[in-house]
Amino acid sequence: MIFRLGDFHVPDDAARLYPHTPGRPWVLEVGFGDGRFWPAYARTLPEVPNYLGVELSGVSLLKAHRRLRDAGLDNAVLTKLPADVLIREVIPHGALDAIIVNFPDPWPKAGHTDHRLLRVPFFQLAASRLKPGGRVLLTTDHDEYFEFALEQARASGVMDVQTGDPPPAALETKYALKWRDLGLGAHHASFTPTAHRPVPHGDVYPYPEDESTVPHAVLTLPQTFAPTAFEKVTQRSPQAGWTVILLDLYQGLRRDGWVALAHVVEGDLTQEVLIGITAREDGSYLVRLAKFGGPIITPGVKAAVGTVTEWLEGQGAVVRHRGY
Ligand SMILES: C[S@@+](CC[C@H](N)C(=O)[O-])C[C@H]1O[C@@H](n2cnc3c(N)ncnc32)[C@H](O)[C@@H]1O
């Protein structure tokens, strides 16, 4: 099953996500790529654990979804999100039996190590979400990233580090085969929490329960409003932690409005959202977040509706109501 962030509860519960297999171990795979690992690994276990897979790539998500479905693995949930957002928001404290990371992106260039997943904050977050005795399992071909991950785990102060052999299924993933063809070997480590620093769940980002909670504004536009050009608009709130960039404005072919395209960044979560500006019967206009693409209504997305509204005010609009 494919879930969006808004389909999850914050935090969620294994019994809700896997109603037919609630008591089974719960495993998270980060960056599952084309999904080869889980069917191969699950076959080696007496009972298939509940599986949660997180990926950034939508193409990979679809490939993996097909693969898991064809393998008959129905106690599996896949989602397209940054791993740390999913872990922090969705996974309850002390809930996972394992977090598996096979061949994470190595970010090999100098100055790019901040992009690596396996850094101190990840280990502290993982330690807080694993059960006692749970483990993070890392397999990588990349010598330098492997040493970096071991150092970061030790520096986190919450993980015991053990090196050993990878599970055979980790050597059959797409990237494992790629590196094997190049004659490269794989390193493996297992990280077990020794301590538990509380890492709280973050803000709740639920889907709106009803239409009235969709961020919107009602305004009147000047008779002369007919934009022919648009300059990019950027707004930032360091306190609230969002950046909104209005990238462009498009006119609807039905000539009853426009759509603004906004890029919204909040920590690890980036969303592209559309905000409609649509004529109403009484001559006013409704500025409203479009449902297209299933946006998650975060403070930054609300701010994007505000940014469009304020841009329209700059063009002479008079706001009658603000609902964002
Ligand atoms: C080098 S590939 C390895 C894929 C797969 N594990 C394999 O062994 O074939 C790394 C994968 O991690 C995903 N990824 C990178 N950063 C991520 C993050 N923060 N959260 C989730 N997935 C991530 C990438 O999209 C990519 O598919």
Short mmCIF file of C-alpha atoms in Angstrom, two decimals, residues 30-302:
data_model
loop_
_atom_site.label_atom_id
_atom_site.label_comp_id
_atom_site.label_asym_id
_atom_site.label_seq_id
_atom_site.Cartn_x
_atom_site.Cartn_y
_atom_site.Cartn_z
CA VAL A 30 15.26 3.60 4.17
CA GLY A 31 15.96 4.28 0.47
CA PHE A 32 14.61 0.96 -0.82
CA GLY A 33 15.35 1.87 -4.48
CA ASP A 34 13.61 -0.57 -6.81
CA GLY A 35 12.52 -2.73 -3.85
CA ARG A 36 14.60 -5.85 -4.46
CA PHE A 37 15.84 -6.22 -0.90
CA TRP A 38 12.64 -6.84 1.00
CA PRO A 39 11.18 -9.81 -0.95
CA ALA A 40 14.60 -11.51 -0.94
CA TYR A 41 15.14 -10.83 2.77
CA ALA A 42 11.59 -11.66 3.86
CA ARG A 43 11.91 -15.11 2.23
CA THR A 44 14.74 -15.94 4.65
CA LEU A 45 12.60 -15.27 7.76
CA PRO A 46 10.16 -17.68 9.42
CA GLU A 47 7.44 -15.00 9.49
CA VAL A 48 7.32 -11.86 7.31
CA PRO A 49 7.69 -8.78 9.55
CA ASN A 50 5.54 -5.72 9.00
CA TYR A 51 7.39 -3.55 6.52
CA LEU A 52 7.55 0.21 6.13
CA GLY A 53 9.62 1.46 3.19
CA VAL A 54 10.60 5.08 2.65
CA GLU A 55 12.07 6.53 -0.55
CA LEU A 56 12.60 9.92 -2.12
CA SER A 57 12.16 8.74 -5.69
CA GLY A 58 8.62 8.36 -7.04
CA VAL A 59 9.77 6.11 -9.90
CA SER A 60 11.44 3.77 -7.39
CA LEU A 61 8.30 3.83 -5.25
CA LEU A 62 6.19 2.51 -8.12
CA LYS A 63 8.73 -0.16 -9.11
CA ALA A 64 9.01 -1.37 -5.52
CA HIS A 65 5.25 -1.32 -5.05
CA ARG A 66 4.83 -3.61 -8.07
CA ARG A 67 7.60 -5.91 -6.85
CA LEU A 68 6.15 -6.29 -3.34
CA ARG A 69 2.64 -6.82 -4.71
CA ASP A 70 3.89 -9.51 -7.13
CA ALA A 71 5.69 -11.20 -4.22
CA GLY A 72 2.38 -11.26 -2.28
CA LEU A 73 3.80 -9.11 0.54
CA ASP A 74 0.67 -7.38 1.73
CA ASN A 75 1.79 -6.29 5.20
CA ALA A 76 3.91 -3.60 3.58
CA VAL A 77 3.48 0.18 3.47
CA LEU A 78 5.55 2.33 1.11
CA THR A 79 5.86 6.08 1.19
CA LYS A 80 7.66 8.84 -0.70
CA LEU A 81 9.19 11.11 1.91
CA PRO A 82 12.53 12.07 3.40
CA ALA A 83 13.33 9.32 5.90
CA ASP A 84 13.88 11.57 8.88
CA VAL A 85 10.50 13.28 8.42
CA LEU A 86 8.78 9.88 8.43
CA ILE A 87 10.74 8.59 11.42
CA ARG A 88 10.29 11.73 13.50
CA GLU A 89 6.61 12.32 12.73
CA VAL A 90 5.13 8.86 12.26
CA ILE A 91 7.11 6.23 14.17
CA PRO A 92 6.22 5.99 17.86
CA HIS A 93 9.02 5.86 20.43
CA GLY A 94 10.47 2.38 20.93
CA ALA A 95 8.42 0.82 18.10
CA LEU A 96 10.78 -0.55 15.44
CA ASP A 97 12.70 -3.80 15.47
CA ALA A 98 15.08 -2.71 12.73
CA ILE A 99 15.96 0.14 10.41
CA ILE A 100 17.69 -1.12 7.28
CA VAL A 101 19.79 1.11 5.05
CA ASN A 102 21.35 -0.49 1.98
CA PHE A 103 23.78 1.48 -0.17
CA PRO A 104 22.78 4.99 0.98
CA ASP A 105 23.77 7.86 -1.32
CA PRO A 106 27.43 8.48 -0.38
CA TRP A 107 27.67 12.23 -1.16
CA PRO A 108 31.39 11.74 -1.84
CA LYS A 109 32.37 15.35 -2.66
CA ALA A 110 34.15 17.46 -0.05
CA GLY A 111 31.67 19.77 1.67
CA HIS A 112 28.68 17.53 0.89
CA THR A 113 28.80 15.33 3.99
CA ASP A 114 25.92 17.31 5.50
CA HIS A 115 23.67 15.62 2.95
CA ARG A 116 24.50 12.17 4.27
CA LEU A 117 21.75 10.35 6.08
CA LEU A 118 23.82 8.55 8.70
CA ARG A 119 24.90 11.46 10.85
CA VAL A 120 24.58 12.04 14.60
CA PRO A 121 20.98 13.40 14.46
CA PHE A 122 19.83 10.33 12.50
CA PHE A 123 21.37 7.93 15.03
CA GLN A 124 19.77 9.81 17.93
CA LEU A 125 16.41 9.79 16.19
CA ALA A 126 16.76 6.09 15.29
CA ALA A 127 17.75 5.17 18.86
CA SER A 128 14.59 6.83 20.16
CA ARG A 129 12.35 4.90 17.75
CA LEU A 130 13.91 1.41 18.08
CA LYS A 131 12.72 -1.18 20.58
CA PRO A 132 15.24 -2.31 23.19
CA GLY A 133 17.47 -4.69 21.25
CA GLY A 134 16.42 -3.15 17.91
CA ARG A 135 19.11 -2.29 15.38
CA VAL A 136 20.09 -0.06 12.50
CA LEU A 137 21.64 -2.24 9.79
CA LEU A 138 23.90 -0.53 7.26
CA THR A 139 25.38 -2.08 4.14
CA THR A 140 27.48 0.09 1.84
CA ASP A 141 30.19 -0.26 -0.75
CA HIS A 142 31.61 3.15 0.11
CA ASP A 143 34.74 2.89 2.32
CA GLU A 144 34.79 6.51 3.38
CA TYR A 145 31.05 6.76 4.13
CA PHE A 146 31.26 3.53 6.10
CA GLU A 147 33.99 4.96 8.36
CA PHE A 148 32.05 8.23 8.58
CA ALA A 149 28.88 6.39 9.69
CA LEU A 150 30.79 4.45 12.37
CA GLU A 151 32.29 7.70 13.69
CA GLN A 152 28.93 9.46 13.68
CA ALA A 153 27.25 6.56 15.49
CA ARG A 154 29.93 6.65 18.20
CA ALA A 155 29.73 10.44 18.41
CA SER A 156 25.95 10.21 18.86
CA GLY A 157 26.57 8.73 22.31
CA VAL A 158 23.54 6.45 21.93
CA MET A 159 24.73 3.57 19.73
CA ASP A 160 26.89 0.47 20.11
CA VAL A 161 28.65 -0.35 16.86
CA GLN A 162 29.38 -3.82 15.53
CA THR A 163 30.75 -4.72 12.13
CA GLY A 164 30.12 -8.01 10.38
CA ASP A 165 28.76 -9.63 7.23
CA PRO A 166 25.75 -8.19 5.44
CA PRO A 167 22.60 -10.27 5.08
CA PRO A 168 22.87 -12.03 1.67
CA ALA A 169 19.76 -10.21 0.40
CA ALA A 170 21.59 -6.88 0.82
CA LEU A 171 24.14 -8.11 -1.72
CA GLU A 172 21.44 -8.63 -4.36
CA THR A 173 20.02 -5.10 -4.55
CA LYS A 174 20.34 -3.04 -7.72
CA TYR A 175 23.21 -1.01 -6.27
CA ALA A 176 24.92 -4.03 -4.72
CA LEU A 177 25.03 -5.65 -8.17
CA LYS A 178 26.29 -2.43 -9.73
CA TRP A 179 29.20 -2.22 -7.29
CA ARG A 180 29.89 -5.94 -7.56
CA ASP A 181 30.21 -5.55 -11.35
CA LEU A 182 32.81 -2.85 -10.68
CA GLY A 183 34.70 -5.28 -8.42
CA LEU A 184 33.83 -3.39 -5.20
CA GLY A 185 33.00 -5.16 -1.94
CA ALA A 186 30.45 -4.21 0.70
CA HIS A 187 30.82 -3.20 4.35
CA HIS A 188 28.22 -3.96 6.96
CA ALA A 189 27.57 -2.61 10.45
CA SER A 190 24.88 -3.01 13.03
CA PHE A 191 24.09 -0.19 15.46
CA THR A 192 22.29 -1.02 18.70
CA PRO A 193 20.93 1.71 20.99
CA THR A 194 22.65 1.98 24.35
CA ALA A 195 20.71 5.01 25.45
CA HIS A 196 17.55 6.76 24.56
CA ARG A 197 17.54 10.54 24.15
CA PRO A 198 13.95 11.64 23.74
CA VAL A 199 13.41 13.03 20.25
CA PRO A 200 9.88 14.42 20.19
CA HIS A 201 7.38 14.02 17.43
CA GLY A 202 7.15 17.27 15.51
CA ASP A 203 4.25 19.34 14.37
CA VAL A 204 1.13 17.56 13.30
CA TYR A 205 0.52 17.92 9.56
CA PRO A 206 -2.93 16.40 9.06
CA TYR A 207 -5.01 16.64 5.91
CA PRO A 208 -7.90 19.02 6.41
CA GLU A 209 -11.01 17.45 7.86
CA ASP A 210 -13.27 19.76 5.91
CA GLU A 211 -13.10 22.42 3.23
CA SER A 212 -13.10 25.32 5.68
CA THR A 213 -9.61 24.35 6.90
CA VAL A 214 -8.05 24.57 3.43
CA PRO A 215 -6.02 27.79 3.52
CA HIS A 216 -7.75 30.43 1.46
CA ALA A 217 -8.60 34.12 1.12
CA VAL A 218 -11.41 36.04 -0.55
CA LEU A 219 -10.59 39.31 -2.29
CA THR A 220 -11.63 41.67 -5.02
CA LEU A 221 -9.28 42.42 -7.87
CA PRO A 222 -9.03 45.79 -9.58
CA GLN A 223 -10.83 45.98 -12.96
CA THR A 224 -7.45 46.54 -14.57
CA PHE A 225 -5.87 43.35 -13.16
CA ALA A 226 -4.38 41.54 -16.17
CA PRO A 227 -0.80 40.54 -15.36
CA THR A 228 1.46 39.99 -18.34
CA ALA A 229 4.67 39.40 -16.38
CA PHE A 230 5.60 37.82 -13.07
CA GLU A 231 8.76 38.26 -10.98
CA LYS A 232 9.68 35.46 -8.58
CA VAL A 233 8.71 36.26 -4.95
CA THR A 234 10.58 34.79 -1.96
CA GLN A 235 9.41 34.97 1.66
CA ARG A 236 11.13 33.41 4.63
CA SER A 237 10.26 32.96 8.28
CA PRO A 238 13.37 31.77 10.16
CA GLN A 239 11.30 31.52 13.39
CA ALA A 240 8.57 29.38 11.86
CA GLY A 241 11.13 27.53 9.71
CA TRP A 242 9.62 27.95 6.26
CA THR A 243 10.67 29.43 2.94
CA VAL A 244 8.08 30.14 0.25
CA ILE A 245 9.06 30.91 -3.33
CA LEU A 246 6.32 31.89 -5.77
CA LEU A 247 7.76 30.63 -9.02
CA ASP A 248 5.17 31.54 -11.62
CA LEU A 249 1.60 32.50 -12.38
CA TYR A 250 -0.51 30.83 -15.09
CA GLN A 251 -3.77 31.99 -16.60
CA GLY A 252 -6.57 29.42 -16.90
CA LEU A 253 -7.79 28.84 -20.45
CA ARG A 254 -11.34 29.31 -19.24
CA ARG A 255 -10.31 32.88 -18.39
CA ASP A 256 -11.92 32.69 -14.98
CA GLY A 257 -8.73 32.82 -13.01
CA TRP A 258 -5.06 32.04 -12.49
CA VAL A 259 -2.92 29.48 -10.74
CA ALA A 260 0.27 30.32 -8.83
CA LEU A 261 3.04 27.72 -8.50
CA ALA A 262 4.85 27.84 -5.17
CA HIS A 263 7.86 25.98 -3.80
CA VAL A 264 7.64 25.50 -0.02
CA VAL A 265 10.61 24.32 2.05
CA GLU A 266 10.27 23.40 5.74
CA GLY A 267 13.29 21.56 7.10
CA ASP A 268 13.51 18.29 5.19
CA LEU A 269 10.07 18.61 3.67
CA THR A 270 9.80 20.29 0.26
CA GLN A 271 6.48 20.66 -1.53
CA GLU A 272 5.47 22.20 -4.85
CA VAL A 273 1.93 23.50 -4.47
CA LEU A 274 -0.61 25.17 -6.71
CA ILE A 275 -2.74 28.02 -5.44
CA GLY A 276 -5.82 28.87 -7.45
CA ILE A 277 -7.19 32.40 -7.90
CA THR A 278 -10.72 31.75 -9.13
CA ALA A 279 -13.59 34.09 -9.98
CA ARG A 280 -16.72 33.71 -7.85
CA GLU A 281 -20.27 34.53 -8.91
CA ASP A 282 -20.36 37.73 -6.87
CA GLY A 283 -17.35 39.14 -8.74
CA SER A 284 -14.86 38.45 -5.94
CA TYR A 285 -11.99 35.96 -6.20
CA LEU A 286 -11.14 32.92 -4.08
CA VAL A 287 -7.42 32.34 -3.44
CA ARG A 288 -7.17 28.76 -2.32
CA LEU A 289 -4.69 25.90 -2.07
CA ALA A 290 -5.43 23.40 -4.87
CA LYS A 291 -5.77 19.74 -3.94
CA PHE A 292 -3.74 18.76 -7.01
CA GLY A 293 -0.77 16.60 -5.97
CA GLY A 294 -2.16 15.98 -2.47
CA PRO A 295 -0.35 18.77 -0.61
CA ILE A 296 0.17 18.46 3.10
CA ILE A 297 -1.17 21.52 4.85
CA THR A 298 1.81 22.72 6.83
CA PRO A 299 2.49 26.18 8.25
CA GLY A 300 4.65 26.86 5.15
CA VAL A 301 1.84 25.89 2.77
CA LYS A 302 -0.54 28.22 4.63
#
